[in-house]
mmCIF file of C-alpha atoms in Angstrom:
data_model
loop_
_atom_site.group_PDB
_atom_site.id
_atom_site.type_symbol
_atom_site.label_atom_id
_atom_site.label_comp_id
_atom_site.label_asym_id
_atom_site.label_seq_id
_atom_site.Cartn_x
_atom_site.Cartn_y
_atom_site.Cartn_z
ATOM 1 C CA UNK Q 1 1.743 124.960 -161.698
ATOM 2 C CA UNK Q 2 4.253 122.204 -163.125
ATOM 3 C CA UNK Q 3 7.575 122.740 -163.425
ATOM 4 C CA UNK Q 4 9.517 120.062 -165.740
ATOM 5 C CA UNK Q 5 13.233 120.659 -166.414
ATOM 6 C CA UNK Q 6 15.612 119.134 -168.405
ATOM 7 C CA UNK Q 7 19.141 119.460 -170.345
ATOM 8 C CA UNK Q 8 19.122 118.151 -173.775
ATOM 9 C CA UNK Q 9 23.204 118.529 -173.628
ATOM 10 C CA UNK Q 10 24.665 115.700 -170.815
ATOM 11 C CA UNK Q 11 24.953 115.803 -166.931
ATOM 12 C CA UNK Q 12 26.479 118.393 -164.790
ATOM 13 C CA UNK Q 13 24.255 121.379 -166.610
ATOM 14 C CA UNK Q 14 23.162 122.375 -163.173
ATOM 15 C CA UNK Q 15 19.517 121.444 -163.514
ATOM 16 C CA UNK Q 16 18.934 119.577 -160.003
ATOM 17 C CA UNK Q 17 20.454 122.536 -158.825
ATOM 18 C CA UNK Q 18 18.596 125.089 -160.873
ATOM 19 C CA UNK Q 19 15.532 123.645 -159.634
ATOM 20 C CA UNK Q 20 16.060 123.500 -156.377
ATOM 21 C CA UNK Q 21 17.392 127.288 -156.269
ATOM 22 C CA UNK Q 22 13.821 128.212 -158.165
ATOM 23 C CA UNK Q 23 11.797 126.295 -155.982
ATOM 24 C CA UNK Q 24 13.701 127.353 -152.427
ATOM 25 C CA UNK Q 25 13.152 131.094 -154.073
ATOM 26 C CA UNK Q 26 9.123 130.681 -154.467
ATOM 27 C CA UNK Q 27 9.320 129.065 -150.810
ATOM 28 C CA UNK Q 28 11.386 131.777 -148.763
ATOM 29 C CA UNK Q 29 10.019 134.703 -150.831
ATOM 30 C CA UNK Q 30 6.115 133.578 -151.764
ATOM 31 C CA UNK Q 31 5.556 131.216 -149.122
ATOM 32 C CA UNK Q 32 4.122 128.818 -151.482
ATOM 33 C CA UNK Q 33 3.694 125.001 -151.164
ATOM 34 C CA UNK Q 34 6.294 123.612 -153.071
ATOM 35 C CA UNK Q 35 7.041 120.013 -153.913
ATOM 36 C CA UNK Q 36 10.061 119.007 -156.100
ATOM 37 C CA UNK Q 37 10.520 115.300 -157.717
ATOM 38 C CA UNK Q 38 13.776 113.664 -158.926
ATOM 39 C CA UNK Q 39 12.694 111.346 -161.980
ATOM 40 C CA UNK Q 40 16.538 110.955 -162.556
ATOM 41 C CA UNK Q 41 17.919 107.805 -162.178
ATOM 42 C CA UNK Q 42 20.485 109.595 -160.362
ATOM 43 C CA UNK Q 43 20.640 111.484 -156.680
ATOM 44 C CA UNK Q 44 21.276 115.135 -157.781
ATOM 45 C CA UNK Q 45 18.551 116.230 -155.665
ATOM 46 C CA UNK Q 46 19.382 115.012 -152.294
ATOM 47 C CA UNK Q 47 23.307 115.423 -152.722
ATOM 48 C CA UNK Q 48 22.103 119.593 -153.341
ATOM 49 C CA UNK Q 49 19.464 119.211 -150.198
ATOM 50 C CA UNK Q 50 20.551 116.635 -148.231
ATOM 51 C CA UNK Q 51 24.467 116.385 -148.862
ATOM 52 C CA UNK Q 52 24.163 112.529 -148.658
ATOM 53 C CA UNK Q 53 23.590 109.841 -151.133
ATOM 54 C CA UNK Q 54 21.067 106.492 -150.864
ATOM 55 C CA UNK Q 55 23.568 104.429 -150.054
ATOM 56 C CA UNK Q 56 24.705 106.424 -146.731
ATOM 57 C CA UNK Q 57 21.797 105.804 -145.299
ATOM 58 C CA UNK Q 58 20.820 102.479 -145.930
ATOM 59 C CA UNK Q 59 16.820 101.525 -145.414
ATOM 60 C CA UNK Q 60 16.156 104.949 -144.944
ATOM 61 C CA UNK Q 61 14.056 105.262 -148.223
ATOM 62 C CA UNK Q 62 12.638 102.191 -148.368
ATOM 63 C CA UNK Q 63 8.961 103.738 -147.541
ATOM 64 C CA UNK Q 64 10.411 107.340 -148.831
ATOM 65 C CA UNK Q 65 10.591 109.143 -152.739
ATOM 66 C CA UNK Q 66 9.121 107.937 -156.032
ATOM 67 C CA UNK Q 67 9.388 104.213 -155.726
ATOM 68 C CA UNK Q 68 6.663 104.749 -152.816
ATOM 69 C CA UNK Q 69 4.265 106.787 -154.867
ATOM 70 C CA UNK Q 70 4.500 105.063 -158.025
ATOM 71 C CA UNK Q 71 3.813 101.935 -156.160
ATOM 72 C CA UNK Q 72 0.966 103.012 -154.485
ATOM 73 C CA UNK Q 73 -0.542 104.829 -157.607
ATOM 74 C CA UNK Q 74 -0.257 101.496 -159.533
ATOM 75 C CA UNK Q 75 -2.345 99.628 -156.589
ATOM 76 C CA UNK Q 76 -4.560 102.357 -156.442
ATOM 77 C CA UNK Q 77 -4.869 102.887 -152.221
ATOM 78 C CA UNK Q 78 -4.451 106.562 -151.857
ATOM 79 C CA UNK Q 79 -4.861 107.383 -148.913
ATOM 80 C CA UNK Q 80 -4.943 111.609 -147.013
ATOM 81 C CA UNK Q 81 -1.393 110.908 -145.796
ATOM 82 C CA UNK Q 82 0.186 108.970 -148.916
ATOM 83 C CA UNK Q 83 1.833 111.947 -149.967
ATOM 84 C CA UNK Q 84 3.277 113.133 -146.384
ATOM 85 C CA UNK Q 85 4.901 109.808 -145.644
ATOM 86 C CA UNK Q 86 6.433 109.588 -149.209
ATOM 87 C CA UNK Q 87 7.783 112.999 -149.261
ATOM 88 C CA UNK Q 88 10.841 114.709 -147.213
ATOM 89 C CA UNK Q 89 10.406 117.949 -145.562
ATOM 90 C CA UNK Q 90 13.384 120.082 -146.386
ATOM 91 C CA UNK Q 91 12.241 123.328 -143.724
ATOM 92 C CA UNK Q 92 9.698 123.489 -141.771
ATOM 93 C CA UNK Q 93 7.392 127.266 -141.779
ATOM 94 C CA UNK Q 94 4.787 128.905 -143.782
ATOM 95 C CA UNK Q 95 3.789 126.871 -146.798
ATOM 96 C CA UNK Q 96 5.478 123.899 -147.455
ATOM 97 C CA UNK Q 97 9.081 122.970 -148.767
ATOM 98 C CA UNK Q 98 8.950 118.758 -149.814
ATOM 99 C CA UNK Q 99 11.058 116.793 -151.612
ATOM 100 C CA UNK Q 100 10.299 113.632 -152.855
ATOM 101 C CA UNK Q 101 13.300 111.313 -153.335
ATOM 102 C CA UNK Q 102 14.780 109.597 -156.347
ATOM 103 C CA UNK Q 103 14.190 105.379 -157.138
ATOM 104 C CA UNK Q 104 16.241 103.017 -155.545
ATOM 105 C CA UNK Q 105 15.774 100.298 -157.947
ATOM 106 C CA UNK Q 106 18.851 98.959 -159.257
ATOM 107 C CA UNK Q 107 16.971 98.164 -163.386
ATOM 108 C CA UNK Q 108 16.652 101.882 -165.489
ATOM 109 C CA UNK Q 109 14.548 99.890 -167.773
ATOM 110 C CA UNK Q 110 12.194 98.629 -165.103
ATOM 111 C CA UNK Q 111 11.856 101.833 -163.116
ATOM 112 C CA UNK Q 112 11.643 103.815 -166.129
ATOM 113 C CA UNK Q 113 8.157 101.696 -167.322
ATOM 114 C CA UNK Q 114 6.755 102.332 -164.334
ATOM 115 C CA UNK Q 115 7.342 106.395 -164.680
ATOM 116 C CA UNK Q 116 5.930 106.178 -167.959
ATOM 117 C CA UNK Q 117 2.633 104.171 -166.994
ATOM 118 C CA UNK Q 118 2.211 106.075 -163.751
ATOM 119 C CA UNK Q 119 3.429 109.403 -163.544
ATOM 120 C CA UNK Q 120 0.637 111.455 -164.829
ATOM 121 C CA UNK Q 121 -1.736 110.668 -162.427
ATOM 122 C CA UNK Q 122 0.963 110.707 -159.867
ATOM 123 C CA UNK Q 123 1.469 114.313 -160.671
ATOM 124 C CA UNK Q 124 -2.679 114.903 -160.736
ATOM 125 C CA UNK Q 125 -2.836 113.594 -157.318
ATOM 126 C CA UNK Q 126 -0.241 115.955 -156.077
ATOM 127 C CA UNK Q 127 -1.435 118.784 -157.951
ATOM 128 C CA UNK Q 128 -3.868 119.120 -155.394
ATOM 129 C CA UNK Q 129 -1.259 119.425 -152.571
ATOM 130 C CA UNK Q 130 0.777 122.002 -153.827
ATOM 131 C CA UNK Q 131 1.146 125.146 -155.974
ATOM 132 C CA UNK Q 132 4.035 124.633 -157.645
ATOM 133 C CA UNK Q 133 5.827 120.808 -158.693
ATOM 134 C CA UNK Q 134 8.615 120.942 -159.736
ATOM 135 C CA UNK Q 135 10.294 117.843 -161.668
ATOM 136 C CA UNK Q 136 14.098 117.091 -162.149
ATOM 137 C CA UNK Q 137 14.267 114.713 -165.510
ATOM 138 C CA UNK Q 138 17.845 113.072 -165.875
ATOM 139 C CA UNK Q 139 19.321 114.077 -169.788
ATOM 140 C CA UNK Q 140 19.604 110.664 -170.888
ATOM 141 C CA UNK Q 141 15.300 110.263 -169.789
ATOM 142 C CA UNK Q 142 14.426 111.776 -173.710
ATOM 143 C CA UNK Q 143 11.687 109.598 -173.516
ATOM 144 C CA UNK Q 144 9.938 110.627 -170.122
ATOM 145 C CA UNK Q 145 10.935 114.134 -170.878
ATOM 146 C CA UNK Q 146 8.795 113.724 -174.404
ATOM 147 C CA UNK Q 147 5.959 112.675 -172.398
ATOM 148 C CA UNK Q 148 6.311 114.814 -169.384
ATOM 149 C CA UNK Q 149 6.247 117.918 -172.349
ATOM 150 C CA UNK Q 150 2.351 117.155 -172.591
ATOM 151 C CA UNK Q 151 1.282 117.172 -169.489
ATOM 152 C CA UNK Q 152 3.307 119.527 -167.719
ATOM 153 C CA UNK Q 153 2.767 124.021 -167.799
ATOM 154 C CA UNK Q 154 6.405 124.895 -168.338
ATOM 155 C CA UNK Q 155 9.124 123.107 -169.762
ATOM 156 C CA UNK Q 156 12.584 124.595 -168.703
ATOM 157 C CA UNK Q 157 15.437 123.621 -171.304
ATOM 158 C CA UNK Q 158 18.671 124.036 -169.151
ATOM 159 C CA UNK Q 159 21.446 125.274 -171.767
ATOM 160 C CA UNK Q 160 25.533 125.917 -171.081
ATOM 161 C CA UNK Q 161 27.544 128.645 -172.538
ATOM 162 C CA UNK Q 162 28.374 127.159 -175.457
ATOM 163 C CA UNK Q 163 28.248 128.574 -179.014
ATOM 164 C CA UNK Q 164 28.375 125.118 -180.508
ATOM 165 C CA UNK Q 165 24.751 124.372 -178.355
ATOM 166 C CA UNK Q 166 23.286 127.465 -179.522
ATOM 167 C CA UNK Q 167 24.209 126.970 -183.824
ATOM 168 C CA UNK Q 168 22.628 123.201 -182.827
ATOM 169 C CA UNK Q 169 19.648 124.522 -181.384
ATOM 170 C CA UNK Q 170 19.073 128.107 -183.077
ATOM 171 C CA UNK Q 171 16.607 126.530 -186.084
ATOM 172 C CA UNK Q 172 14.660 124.669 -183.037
ATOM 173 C CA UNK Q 173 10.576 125.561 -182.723
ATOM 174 C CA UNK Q 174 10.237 126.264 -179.543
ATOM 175 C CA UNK Q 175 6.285 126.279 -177.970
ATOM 176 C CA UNK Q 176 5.186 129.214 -176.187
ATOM 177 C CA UNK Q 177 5.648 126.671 -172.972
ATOM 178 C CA UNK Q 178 8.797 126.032 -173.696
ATOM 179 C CA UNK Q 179 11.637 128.794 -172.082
ATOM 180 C CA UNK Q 180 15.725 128.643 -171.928
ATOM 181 C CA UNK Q 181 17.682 129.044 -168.648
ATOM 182 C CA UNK Q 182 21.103 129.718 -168.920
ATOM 183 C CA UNK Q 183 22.693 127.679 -166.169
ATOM 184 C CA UNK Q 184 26.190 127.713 -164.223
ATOM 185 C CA UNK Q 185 26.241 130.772 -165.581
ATOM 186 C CA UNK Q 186 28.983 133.656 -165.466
ATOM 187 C CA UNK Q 187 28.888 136.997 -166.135
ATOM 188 C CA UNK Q 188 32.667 136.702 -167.966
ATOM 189 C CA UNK Q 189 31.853 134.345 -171.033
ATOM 190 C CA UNK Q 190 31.349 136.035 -174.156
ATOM 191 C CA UNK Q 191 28.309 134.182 -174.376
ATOM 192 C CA UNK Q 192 26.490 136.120 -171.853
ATOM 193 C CA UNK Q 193 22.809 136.521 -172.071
ATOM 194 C CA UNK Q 194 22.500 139.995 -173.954
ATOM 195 C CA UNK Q 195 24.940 138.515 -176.635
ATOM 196 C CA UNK Q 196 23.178 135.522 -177.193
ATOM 197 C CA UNK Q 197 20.102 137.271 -177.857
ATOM 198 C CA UNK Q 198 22.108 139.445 -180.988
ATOM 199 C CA UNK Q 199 23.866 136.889 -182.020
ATOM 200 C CA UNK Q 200 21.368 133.681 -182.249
ATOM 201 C CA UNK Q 201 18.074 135.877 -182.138
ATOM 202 C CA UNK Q 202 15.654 132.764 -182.677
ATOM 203 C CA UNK Q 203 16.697 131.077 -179.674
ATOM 204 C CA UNK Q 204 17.894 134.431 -177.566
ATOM 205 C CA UNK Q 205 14.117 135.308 -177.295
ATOM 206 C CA UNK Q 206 13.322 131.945 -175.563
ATOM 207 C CA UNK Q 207 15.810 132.905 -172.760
ATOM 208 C CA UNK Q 208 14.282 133.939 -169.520
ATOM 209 C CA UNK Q 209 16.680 134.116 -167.408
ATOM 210 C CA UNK Q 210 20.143 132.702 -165.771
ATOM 211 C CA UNK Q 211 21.295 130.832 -163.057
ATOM 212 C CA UNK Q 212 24.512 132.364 -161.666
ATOM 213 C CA UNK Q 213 27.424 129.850 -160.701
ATOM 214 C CA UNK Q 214 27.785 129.353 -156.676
ATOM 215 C CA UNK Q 215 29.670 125.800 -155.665
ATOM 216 C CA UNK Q 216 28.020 126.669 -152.185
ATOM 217 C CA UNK Q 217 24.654 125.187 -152.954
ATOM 218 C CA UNK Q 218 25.456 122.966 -155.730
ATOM 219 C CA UNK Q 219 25.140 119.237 -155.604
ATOM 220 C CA UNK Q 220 28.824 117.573 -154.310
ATOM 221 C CA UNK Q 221 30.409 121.210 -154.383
ATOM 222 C CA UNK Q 222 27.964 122.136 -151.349
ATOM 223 C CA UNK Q 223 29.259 119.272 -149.474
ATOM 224 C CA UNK Q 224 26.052 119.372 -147.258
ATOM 225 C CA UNK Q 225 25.646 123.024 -146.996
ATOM 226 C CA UNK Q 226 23.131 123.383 -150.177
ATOM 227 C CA UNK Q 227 19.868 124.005 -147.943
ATOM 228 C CA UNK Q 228 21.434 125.799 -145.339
ATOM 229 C CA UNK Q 229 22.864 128.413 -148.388
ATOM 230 C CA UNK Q 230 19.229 128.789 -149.882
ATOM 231 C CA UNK Q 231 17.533 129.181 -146.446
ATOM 232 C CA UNK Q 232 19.526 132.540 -145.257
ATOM 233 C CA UNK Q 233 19.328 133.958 -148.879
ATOM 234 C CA UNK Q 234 15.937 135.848 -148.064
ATOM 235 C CA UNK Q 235 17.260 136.760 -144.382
ATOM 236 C CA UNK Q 236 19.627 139.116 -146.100
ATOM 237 C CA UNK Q 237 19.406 142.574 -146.572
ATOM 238 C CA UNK Q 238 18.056 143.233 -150.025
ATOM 239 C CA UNK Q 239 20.667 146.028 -150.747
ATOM 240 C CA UNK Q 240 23.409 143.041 -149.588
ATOM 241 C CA UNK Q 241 22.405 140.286 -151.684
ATOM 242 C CA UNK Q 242 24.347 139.150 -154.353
ATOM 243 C CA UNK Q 243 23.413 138.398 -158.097
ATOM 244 C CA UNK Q 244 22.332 134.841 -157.340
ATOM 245 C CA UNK Q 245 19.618 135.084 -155.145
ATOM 246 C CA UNK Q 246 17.999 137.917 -157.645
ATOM 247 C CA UNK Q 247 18.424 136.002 -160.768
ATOM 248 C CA UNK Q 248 16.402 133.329 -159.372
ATOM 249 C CA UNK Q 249 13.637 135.129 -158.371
ATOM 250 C CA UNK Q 250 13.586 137.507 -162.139
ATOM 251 C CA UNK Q 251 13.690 133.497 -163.797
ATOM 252 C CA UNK Q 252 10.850 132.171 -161.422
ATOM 253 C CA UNK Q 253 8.715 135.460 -161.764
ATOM 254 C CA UNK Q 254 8.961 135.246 -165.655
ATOM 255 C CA UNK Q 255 7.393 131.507 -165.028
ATOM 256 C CA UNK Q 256 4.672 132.931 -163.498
ATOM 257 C CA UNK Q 257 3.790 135.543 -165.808
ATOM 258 C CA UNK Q 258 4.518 133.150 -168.464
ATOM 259 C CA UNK Q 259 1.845 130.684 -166.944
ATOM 260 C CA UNK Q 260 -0.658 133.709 -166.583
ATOM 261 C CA UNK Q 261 -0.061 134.396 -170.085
ATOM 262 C CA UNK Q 262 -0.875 130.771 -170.975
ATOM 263 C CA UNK Q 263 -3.888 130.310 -168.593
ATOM 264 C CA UNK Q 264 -5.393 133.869 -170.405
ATOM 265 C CA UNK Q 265 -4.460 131.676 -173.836
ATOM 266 C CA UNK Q 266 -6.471 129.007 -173.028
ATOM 267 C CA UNK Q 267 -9.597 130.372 -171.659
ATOM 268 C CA UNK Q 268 -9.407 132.875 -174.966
ATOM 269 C CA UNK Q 269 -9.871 129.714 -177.298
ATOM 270 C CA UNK Q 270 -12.239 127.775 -175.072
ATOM 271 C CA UNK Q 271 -14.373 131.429 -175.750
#
């Protein structure tokens, strides 16, 4: 299953760290083999994971992320171990946990032709390494997002809570494909999920879930403390978790059934 998500808004939405709560969720709890991509241009991804940025650790991803498959996907030498050396491991244990890094070319432009040209195929290839990909696109990527829309299962539209976002996008078709996560969310606003759904219907039944606030896993907030956060979530007592860690798991189950739903869809009109 592909994963694509996105924030049609600006930065700072909380989609790297939306994604990587979903996908450390299907990890601890399902045991799955999980890969997650940052086609941002930025480094949302490792700053959640990793707490560092590219330029702290200078060479280290010259042979590491997306640069490495694109390149060798445009050359076409695959290779059983392309994947493996390209990717990061971000916990080691049942299934798999990877994270494949984001470009370290200095020309958007540049980089961004080559994700165009290349990136479907890249994705087929891993397909067959993992259950779930899931794929961080940057807000100002409208383009790569467009295409990504075809190819990918699920589309996750990352939305604030903001009533001028919801009048902007209440008239919106949405594809059956195509769900709303309310991110950063919390439980005060007015715009909470259950009002939402009265007050722009259209949109509200598009919502699947939300992503509670918590600075201890988020991107620069975490200040290297992200993974560690997400890996003792599932250690806790169920009766002593807090909302976080069981909103994430109600948005990534409604993914799944969404997907069974879809695959049940498709075989129905093939019949």
């Amino acid at each position: 299953m592909v994963i694509a998500g996105y924030s049609p808004i600006a930065s700072q939405i909380g989609v790297s760290s939306g994604l990587a709560a979903l996908s450390a969720w299907n990890y601890f709890e399902e045991e799955t083999k999980n890969l997650l991509i940052q086609i941002g241009f930025h480094n949302n991804l490792e700053e959640t994971l990793l707490g560092m940025k590219k330029g702290k650790r200078e060479g280290f991803f010259e042979t590491k992320g997306i640069d490495e498959l694109l390149r060798i996907e445009s050359i076409g030498s695959h290779g059983e171990a392309v994947i493996e050396r390209a990717v990061l491991t971000l916990h080691c244990g049942e299934g798999k946990f990877h994270l494949l890094p984001s470009t370290t070319k200095v020309n958007e432009s540049i980089y961004k032709k080559e994700v165009m040209r290349w990136l479907p195929s890249m994705i087929e290839r891993c397909k067959k390494e993992y259950d779930y990909i899931f794929i961080d696109v940057g807000w100002e990527q409208k383009e790569i997002w467009e295409e990504l829309e075809k190819i990918v299962d699920q589309t996750l539209y990352f939305f604030p809570q903001n009533r001028w976002m919801f009048e902007k996008f209440e008239q919106r078709e949405f594809r059956k494909n195509q769900s709303i996560v309310l991110a950063k969310y919390m439980d005060q606003s007015f715009f909470n999920e259950s009002n939402i759904k009265i007050l722009f219907p259209k949109l509200g039944k598009h919502i699947i879930g939300t992503i509670p606030y918590q600075y201890q896993y988020m991107d620069s907030w975490s200040k290297g403390s992200g993974m560690k956060y997400l890996a003792i979530q599932c250690d806790i007592e169920k009766r002593e978790r807090n909302i976080f860690w069981e909103q994430i798991g109600r948005v990534m189950k409604k993914l799944k059934r969404e997907e069974i739903r879809g695959k049940k869809d498709r075989m129905e009109r093939k019949n």
